[in-house]
Amino acid sequence: MTLCKKGTIWAGVLVYVVLLVPAYSQSMFHTLGWISSSSSVEQTFRYPQLTESIYSSNRHQLIWLQPHDRQVFEDIIEMVVLAEVSPFFEQRLQKLHALRSSEQYYQYDLVATDLMLAFLSYRELLRENKNTWLYGQGLPDDWGDPPPNIVGEFETSVQSSSLTEFLMTLGPNSQSYRDYQSAIDKMQLAINDELALYSPDALIRVGDLIPQKEVLFARLQLAGLTTPLSVKEKDWYGKDLRSIIKRFQTQHGLNADGVIGPKTVEWLNFPIEDRIHRLALNAERSRLWPMQRSALVVVNLPSFDLNYYFRGEVAFSSRVIVGKQKRKTPMLEIKMDSLVLNPTWNVPPKIMREDIIPILRYNPGYLSERGIQVIKGWADPVVIDHGAIQWNRVNAKTFPFRMRQLSGSYNALGAYKFNTPNRRAIFLHDTPAKYLFDKQSRAFSSGCIRVQHADKFAYTLAKTQGFRKNNISPVGQQANARIPLKRRLPVHLIYKTSWVESGRIYFRDDIYGYDTRPKSPSLAIKR
């Protein structure tokens, strides 16, 4: 990757020092002769004692002797730097570059080992902070020590001369991670190019003259779309170029109509630096995403889509509707345990207070129109006569009752509910508002996930779970007819705003603002 000065080779240095009385303090590396008395490099260590311990266990030998190992490690750190989750990693990577350029090999080795410990700590603690660190909040000043078992794996790889293999497990073994690296490498080649913005004055359709041809073709190239010479030679917008524009639109989650309009222009002009940042950030997020595809449902919130994998293949896919900005769908790892046919809907108190009660103040008949009952409570579902309630005098915040919508054509959950028990009460379901699936951006719900082809999803689940199809039809079924799955199905709700597929780079809008770079100065590591 560009930030790393590839190809730098220095002679392998191997030092054996036998100490009668080892000095396990900050003076140990001075005693070894690795650091001069005027050097302050030890003061920058996050884990000075652990670093000393590792070299002691390795009989005071240098660790980063192989150029390939150094390069792989620097590339791994650079990915974190480009993701911009903490200035600490950028500071340390710059230090490594400076030490390498000045041929201070011993100090390079020590800084690299201490940085490895910091990275291992970050990597292992990432799952505990999976919804914060890589989603706009960044890392704290001090994120703790690396777990002893992971440090042990690192030490074992060093002592068994298998450091290369260990490094590969930190990211490069993943094809997805390598695809992100490759895409970033290509974009970094163009980062210093002075590329003008593409700014047509009007919509561009087939038959129109193409303004700023060269700028358009260069910006398509950034998305991995090469324009043939035969197309470049034309001054007007032809069908061949429209096919390329449609692919560009598909890669950016736009309506693939082939018309170069405002949203297409906006994505054409999306800055290279932001593209690189988004790719690196999602490469780091990919550490959190499931790898198995034997039986798994993945909902990617920014792309508004669902994929059900079974035995390594996509068995079902569909558009979905996710939570609006003020009621975001959370990132979750949950399990589906059953299908519910003709479900009733226990209206969440927040929706009752903020949405329904304000409507009732000017339309008291709304509850009857929508088949919604007022009940005493979830544990005591005695129906209250809502017609006797003076809604214009109700304080929504102190309203003591609950609401429940009966199954039927108006029910917000439609005919199918895919039950995924969790404390956030987030689940997948059908919807009567099918027209919303035609929208390009589909963040309309109050947090739960609406599935476009819920009936087909149910039938696919039935087939892969070994049910008979007539068992999962809502026709003739009573309300809340529950069909337990034979095997609970993992469901992952993820936030992926860029990925690489078959060499093409895909981007999606950052619908919840999680790609925003951390702004807090407290993220800086002061040592």
XYZ file of C-alpha atoms in Angstrom:
527
model
C 0.000 0.000 0.000
C 1.267 3.474 -0.799
C 1.857 4.790 2.706
C 4.359 1.976 3.208
C 7.584 2.357 1.288
C 7.630 -1.062 -0.276
C 10.713 -2.819 -1.412
C 13.029 -1.516 1.312
C 15.449 -4.313 2.137
C 18.069 -4.398 4.761
C 20.398 -7.163 5.790
C 19.053 -9.503 8.446
C 20.449 -8.668 11.835
C 20.625 -11.335 14.497
C 22.009 -10.683 17.960
C 22.560 -13.214 20.731
C 23.311 -11.702 24.093
C 23.863 -13.747 27.188
C 23.319 -11.793 30.368
C 24.461 -13.087 33.718
C 21.859 -10.915 35.450
C 19.065 -9.768 33.113
C 18.030 -6.151 33.679
C 14.242 -6.168 33.395
C 13.635 -2.447 33.387
C 13.686 0.339 30.877
C 17.481 -0.059 30.750
C 17.328 -3.593 29.345
C 17.500 -2.538 25.718
C 20.222 -0.045 26.568
C 22.187 -2.884 28.157
C 21.733 -4.898 24.991
C 23.071 -1.974 23.008
C 19.897 -1.668 20.943
C 19.124 1.855 22.147
C 21.550 4.666 22.839
C 21.398 6.557 26.098
C 20.094 9.608 24.248
C 17.156 7.763 22.679
C 13.653 8.321 24.015
C 11.986 5.560 22.017
C 11.168 3.530 25.143
C 9.092 6.386 26.484
C 6.633 5.891 23.637
C 5.937 2.219 24.421
C 2.400 1.334 25.468
C 3.523 -1.985 26.917
C 7.172 -1.622 28.026
C 7.236 -4.564 30.450
C 5.406 -6.895 28.091
C 7.689 -5.882 25.239
C 10.748 -6.669 27.363
C 9.237 -10.009 28.359
C 8.712 -11.010 24.734
C 12.338 -10.309 23.812
C 13.537 -12.095 26.933
C 11.518 -15.176 25.962
C 12.998 -14.935 22.477
C 16.533 -14.975 23.871
C 17.031 -11.290 23.031
C 16.809 -11.842 19.290
C 15.308 -9.395 16.841
C 11.851 -10.357 15.628
C 11.206 -8.377 12.462
C 14.066 -9.698 10.379
C 12.167 -10.638 7.216
C 11.286 -7.790 4.811
C 8.057 -9.578 3.853
C 6.912 -9.745 7.479
C 7.631 -6.067 7.969
C 5.688 -5.177 4.846
C 2.668 -7.309 5.718
C 2.563 -5.835 9.211
C 2.862 -2.259 7.980
C 0.041 -2.887 5.499
C -2.172 -4.206 8.291
C -1.466 -1.136 10.413
C -1.973 1.159 7.442
C -5.492 -0.197 7.009
C -6.304 0.900 10.570
C -4.675 4.264 9.880
C -6.794 4.819 6.768
C -9.906 3.840 8.733
C -9.057 6.788 11.044
C -10.214 5.205 14.284
C -7.297 6.524 16.374
C -4.332 8.822 15.713
C -2.191 6.435 17.769
C -1.735 4.021 14.874
C -0.841 6.785 12.445
C 1.751 8.169 14.844
C 3.361 4.762 15.293
C 3.320 3.898 11.599
C 5.042 7.184 10.829
C 7.611 6.327 13.503
C 8.256 2.956 11.859
C 8.752 4.642 8.483
C 11.195 7.127 9.994
C 13.206 4.403 11.750
C 13.306 2.317 8.609
C 14.438 5.281 6.482
C 17.209 6.120 8.955
C 18.209 2.436 9.197
C 17.698 2.279 12.936
C 16.915 -1.397 12.787
C 16.936 -2.198 16.493
C 14.586 0.618 17.401
C 12.344 -0.327 14.469
C 12.111 -3.848 15.857
C 11.127 -2.656 19.331
C 8.543 -0.146 18.103
C 7.062 -2.757 15.753
C 6.684 -5.287 18.575
C 5.081 -2.777 20.919
C 2.767 -1.714 18.084
C 1.887 -5.343 17.422
C 0.790 -5.684 21.055
C -1.382 -2.582 20.698
C -2.916 -3.937 17.492
C -3.612 -7.346 19.049
C -5.310 -5.602 21.963
C -7.426 -3.508 19.569
C -8.325 -6.551 17.476
C -9.377 -8.697 20.411
C -11.327 -5.964 22.206
C -13.037 -4.857 19.015
C -15.864 -7.359 19.393
C -16.627 -6.058 22.882
C -16.894 -2.570 21.368
C -18.344 -3.634 18.031
C -21.038 -0.962 17.872
C -18.877 2.012 18.832
C -15.208 1.920 17.863
C -15.778 1.578 14.103
C -19.025 3.509 13.978
C -18.087 7.124 14.531
C -16.780 7.046 18.104
C -13.228 5.859 17.565
C -10.939 4.280 20.144
C -10.483 5.650 23.680
C -7.174 6.896 25.008
C -6.286 3.533 26.505
C -8.028 0.364 25.386
C -6.333 -2.094 27.696
C -3.783 -4.891 27.475
C -3.839 -7.665 24.887
C -5.191 -10.972 26.242
C -2.423 -13.331 27.445
C -3.505 -16.142 25.121
C -3.169 -13.901 22.060
C 0.230 -12.660 23.228
C 1.174 -16.314 23.663
C 0.190 -17.060 20.072
C 2.360 -14.182 18.875
C 5.327 -15.370 20.960
C 4.899 -18.937 19.725
C 4.885 -17.772 16.101
C 8.097 -15.837 16.700
C 9.857 -18.709 18.448
C 8.721 -21.267 15.857
C 9.683 -19.083 12.869
C 6.056 -18.890 11.758
C 5.503 -15.157 12.130
C 4.431 -14.888 8.489
C 1.616 -17.354 9.012
C 0.521 -15.532 12.186
C 0.458 -12.181 10.394
C -1.735 -13.605 7.664
C -4.378 -14.554 10.245
C -4.677 -10.881 11.198
C -6.455 -10.023 7.948
C -4.672 -11.019 4.751
C -5.962 -14.616 4.890
C -9.442 -13.236 4.163
C -10.278 -12.790 0.492
C -12.588 -9.927 1.399
C -9.787 -8.154 3.270
C -7.390 -8.633 0.350
C -10.015 -7.242 -2.030
C -10.270 -4.129 0.120
C -6.466 -3.789 0.100
C -6.318 -4.140 -3.678
C -9.060 -1.556 -4.212
C -7.287 0.909 -1.913
C -3.958 0.347 -3.673
C -5.528 1.256 -7.018
C -7.172 4.383 -5.655
C -4.006 5.556 -3.953
C -2.317 5.640 -7.348
C -4.727 8.397 -8.348
C -4.856 10.273 -5.040
C -2.414 12.962 -6.200
C -4.045 13.420 -9.593
C -5.688 16.801 -10.031
C -9.033 15.508 -11.173
C -11.683 18.126 -11.866
C -15.228 17.765 -10.634
C -17.784 16.561 -13.127
C -20.396 19.310 -13.320
C -22.901 19.052 -16.182
C -25.510 21.807 -16.426
C -28.451 19.456 -17.019
C -29.545 15.822 -17.098
C -27.701 13.744 -19.679
C -29.614 11.112 -21.636
C -28.930 8.962 -24.674
C -28.471 11.222 -27.689
C -27.178 14.222 -25.710
C -23.728 15.714 -26.116
C -21.347 14.686 -23.325
C -19.840 17.624 -21.412
C -16.398 17.165 -19.813
C -15.858 13.805 -21.477
C -12.404 13.146 -20.112
C -13.424 14.013 -16.548
C -16.418 11.661 -16.775
C -14.288 8.776 -18.056
C -11.611 9.360 -15.405
C -14.176 9.320 -12.610
C -15.769 6.161 -13.957
C -12.297 4.616 -13.898
C -12.096 5.285 -10.142
C -15.072 2.967 -9.747
C -13.257 0.270 -11.717
C -15.213 0.932 -14.903
C -13.052 1.205 -17.997
C -14.518 3.068 -20.950
C -13.627 1.477 -24.331
C -11.829 3.660 -26.863
C -14.752 3.335 -29.273
C -16.980 5.006 -26.671
C -14.421 7.672 -25.773
C -14.197 8.772 -29.393
C -17.883 9.741 -29.496
C -19.074 13.180 -28.461
C -22.619 12.076 -27.798
C -24.129 9.838 -25.160
C -24.720 6.434 -26.734
C -26.131 3.137 -25.562
C -22.692 1.648 -24.832
C -21.870 4.471 -22.423
C -25.329 4.173 -20.905
C -24.556 0.535 -20.043
C -21.432 1.683 -18.201
C -23.360 4.396 -16.379
C -25.968 1.832 -15.343
C -23.233 -0.356 -13.839
C -21.885 2.704 -12.011
C -25.348 3.459 -10.666
C -25.817 -0.131 -9.517
C -22.454 -0.044 -7.740
C -23.573 3.038 -5.834
C -27.085 1.930 -4.909
C -28.823 4.232 -7.387
C -31.752 3.603 -9.679
C -30.017 2.154 -12.765
C -31.880 4.246 -15.362
C -28.776 5.325 -17.290
C -29.606 9.011 -16.851
C -26.746 11.121 -15.506
C -28.608 13.159 -12.882
C -27.764 14.866 -9.567
C -27.306 11.681 -7.475
C -25.122 10.072 -10.150
C -23.025 13.242 -10.382
C -22.735 13.350 -6.599
C -21.278 9.840 -6.524
C -19.034 10.557 -9.540
C -17.529 13.420 -7.533
C -17.243 11.499 -4.254
C -13.663 12.355 -3.133
C -10.942 9.739 -3.512
C -9.841 10.281 0.081
C -13.363 9.533 1.304
C -13.574 6.442 -0.881
C -10.308 5.156 0.579
C -11.428 5.957 4.132
C -14.729 4.152 3.612
C -13.042 1.092 2.095
C -10.541 0.878 4.963
C -13.233 1.398 7.598
C -15.328 -1.420 6.158
C -12.248 -3.632 5.869
C -11.843 -3.257 9.629
C -15.557 -3.835 10.165
C -15.305 -7.034 8.162
C -13.488 -8.530 11.173
C -16.883 -8.482 12.904
C -18.957 -9.970 10.112
C -19.814 -13.671 9.930
C -17.792 -15.827 7.571
C -19.878 -19.005 7.520
C -22.507 -19.352 4.810
C -23.954 -22.756 5.688
C -27.120 -21.240 7.201
C -27.251 -17.499 7.765
C -29.403 -14.411 7.192
C -27.504 -11.160 6.612
C -29.261 -7.817 6.475
C -27.054 -4.959 5.309
C -28.725 -1.820 6.610
C -27.198 0.822 4.268
C -27.950 -1.221 1.139
C -31.481 -2.077 2.291
C -31.158 -5.728 1.365
C -31.366 -9.206 2.865
C -29.561 -12.361 1.816
C -30.352 -15.810 3.154
C -27.419 -18.187 2.679
C -27.915 -21.933 2.752
C -25.151 -24.444 2.117
C -22.858 -21.753 0.762
C -25.325 -20.321 -1.757
C -27.798 -17.439 -1.722
C -31.141 -19.202 -1.300
C -33.173 -16.003 -1.082
C -32.617 -12.267 -1.426
C -34.928 -9.317 -1.043
C -35.185 -5.600 -0.600
C -35.871 -4.493 2.942
C -36.981 -1.383 4.793
C -34.949 -0.402 7.863
C -35.235 2.106 10.682
C -35.457 5.812 9.998
C -32.748 8.182 11.230
C -34.402 8.916 14.575
C -35.210 5.220 15.158
C -32.193 3.457 13.779
C -32.170 -0.295 13.322
C -29.396 -1.516 15.629
C -26.578 -3.807 14.549
C -27.353 -7.161 16.110
C -26.440 -10.827 16.096
C -29.677 -12.665 16.824
C -31.330 -15.985 16.022
C -34.625 -16.725 14.346
C -36.548 -19.392 16.234
C -39.964 -19.406 14.547
C -42.391 -18.049 11.977
C -45.583 -16.390 13.178
C -48.537 -16.366 10.775
C -51.175 -13.629 10.932
C -49.373 -11.896 13.821
C -50.895 -9.340 16.129
C -48.725 -6.342 16.919
C -47.948 -5.112 20.397
C -47.421 -1.433 19.645
C -44.161 -0.235 21.257
C -44.809 2.491 23.866
C -42.572 4.932 21.997
C -44.625 4.569 18.810
C -47.846 4.824 20.805
C -46.718 8.035 22.511
C -44.997 9.765 19.605
C -47.005 8.594 16.609
C -50.465 7.249 17.436
C -51.708 9.429 20.293
C -50.953 12.680 18.383
C -53.045 11.319 15.467
C -55.930 10.484 17.799
C -56.189 14.095 18.901
C -57.548 15.075 15.484
C -58.762 11.665 14.248
C -60.349 9.687 17.125
C -61.509 7.012 14.687
C -57.947 6.026 13.747
C -57.806 3.048 16.119
C -60.984 1.514 14.742
C -59.817 2.081 11.172
C -56.549 0.289 11.866
C -57.867 -2.515 14.067
C -55.975 -1.279 17.134
C -57.183 -2.027 20.651
C -56.350 -0.241 23.873
C -55.562 -2.796 26.569
C -54.813 -2.501 30.252
C -51.320 -3.985 29.914
C -49.270 -6.761 28.346
C -49.739 -9.035 31.367
C -53.393 -8.047 31.767
C -54.771 -7.608 28.223
C -58.240 -6.442 29.221
C -59.660 -4.347 26.384
C -60.422 -0.712 27.233
C -63.175 1.199 25.413
C -61.008 3.659 23.516
C -64.112 5.532 22.348
C -64.642 6.743 25.897
C -61.155 8.285 26.090
C -60.899 12.043 25.525
C -57.766 11.921 23.380
C -57.359 15.672 23.160
C -56.820 15.698 26.930
C -54.448 12.689 27.101
C -50.858 13.279 28.153
C -48.923 10.853 25.951
C -46.060 10.588 28.431
C -48.276 9.430 31.268
C -50.853 7.404 29.327
C -51.217 4.255 31.493
C -52.446 1.744 28.908
C -50.969 -0.203 25.997
C -52.073 -0.764 22.412
C -52.341 -3.927 20.341
C -53.146 -4.231 16.643
C -55.185 -7.251 15.598
C -54.115 -9.389 12.666
C -55.583 -8.436 9.318
C -55.008 -6.432 6.173
C -54.071 -3.254 8.094
C -51.704 -4.975 10.508
C -48.281 -3.324 10.357
C -46.557 -6.736 10.453
C -48.470 -8.086 7.460
C -49.073 -11.832 7.272
C -45.639 -13.017 8.453
C -43.408 -12.310 11.420
C -39.952 -13.871 11.553
C -39.379 -14.100 15.280
C -35.904 -13.249 16.598
C -36.080 -12.919 20.418
C -33.848 -10.111 21.718
C -33.990 -7.357 24.316
C -34.317 -4.676 21.629
C -37.509 -6.293 20.266
C -36.133 -6.153 16.722
C -37.476 -8.686 14.234
C -38.214 -9.185 10.537
C -41.726 -9.048 9.173
C -44.089 -8.572 6.245
C -45.822 -5.229 5.581
C -48.979 -4.008 3.856
C -47.111 -0.907 2.556
C -45.510 -2.625 -0.455
C -45.108 0.599 -2.438
C -42.256 1.742 -0.200
C -39.997 -0.983 -1.624
C -39.910 0.957 -4.893
C -38.044 3.790 -3.167
C -34.288 4.038 -3.679
C -33.619 4.889 -0.012
C -35.730 2.791 2.338
C -35.169 3.980 5.911
C -38.817 4.304 6.950
C -39.465 1.888 9.815
C -39.311 2.365 13.570
C -36.431 -0.103 13.878
C -37.735 -3.483 12.752
C -37.012 -4.830 9.290
C -39.721 -5.131 6.671
C -39.092 -7.804 4.027
C -40.425 -7.192 0.521
C -41.166 -10.793 -0.448
C -41.968 -12.133 3.015
C -44.099 -14.965 1.599
C -41.249 -16.214 -0.604
C -38.861 -15.895 2.335
C -41.195 -18.025 4.445
C -41.467 -20.655 1.713
C -37.675 -20.715 1.278
C -37.218 -21.183 5.012
C -39.792 -23.959 4.944
C -37.974 -25.701 2.130
C -34.528 -25.485 3.734
C -35.914 -26.428 7.155
C -37.824 -29.387 5.764
C -41.399 -28.149 6.275
C -44.304 -28.716 3.928
C -45.332 -25.537 2.117
C -48.965 -25.755 3.159
C -47.828 -25.619 6.777
C -46.636 -22.027 6.408
C -49.548 -20.462 4.518
C -51.393 -17.800 6.531
C -54.665 -18.602 4.756
C -57.116 -20.158 7.167
C -54.701 -19.875 10.097
C -55.659 -18.314 13.397
C -53.922 -15.207 14.694
C -50.350 -15.687 15.967
C -50.053 -19.226 14.614
C -46.457 -20.079 15.560
C -44.314 -22.525 13.589
C -41.031 -23.319 15.385
C -37.972 -23.727 13.179
C -36.292 -27.106 13.355
C -32.926 -25.348 13.612
C -32.480 -21.825 14.929
C -31.151 -19.565 12.197
C -28.445 -16.910 12.844
C -29.458 -13.437 11.704
C -26.834 -10.692 11.465
C -27.752 -7.041 11.016
C -24.609 -5.328 9.727
C -23.562 -1.884 8.522
C -21.527 -2.174 5.328
C -21.148 0.949 3.192
C -18.553 -0.393 0.768
C -17.344 -3.715 -0.536
C -15.563 -5.286 -3.500
C -17.230 -7.937 -5.616
C -15.755 -9.492 -8.769
C -13.269 -6.635 -8.989
C -15.940 -3.937 -8.813
C -16.127 -1.497 -5.931
C -19.524 -0.859 -4.366
C -20.543 2.064 -2.155
C -23.713 2.922 -0.298
C -24.968 6.046 1.451
C -23.975 6.365 5.094
C -27.614 6.443 6.216
C -26.897 6.689 9.955
C -23.699 8.758 9.843
C -21.539 5.960 11.233
C -18.740 6.573 8.706
C -18.077 10.014 10.151
C -14.512 10.443 11.283
C -14.074 10.774 15.065
C -13.576 14.441 15.920
C -12.731 14.289 19.606
C -9.160 15.425 20.359
C -9.198 13.055 23.342
C -8.666 10.199 20.905
C -5.010 11.183 20.635
C -2.735 8.904 22.603
C -0.397 10.890 24.819
C 2.469 8.852 26.155
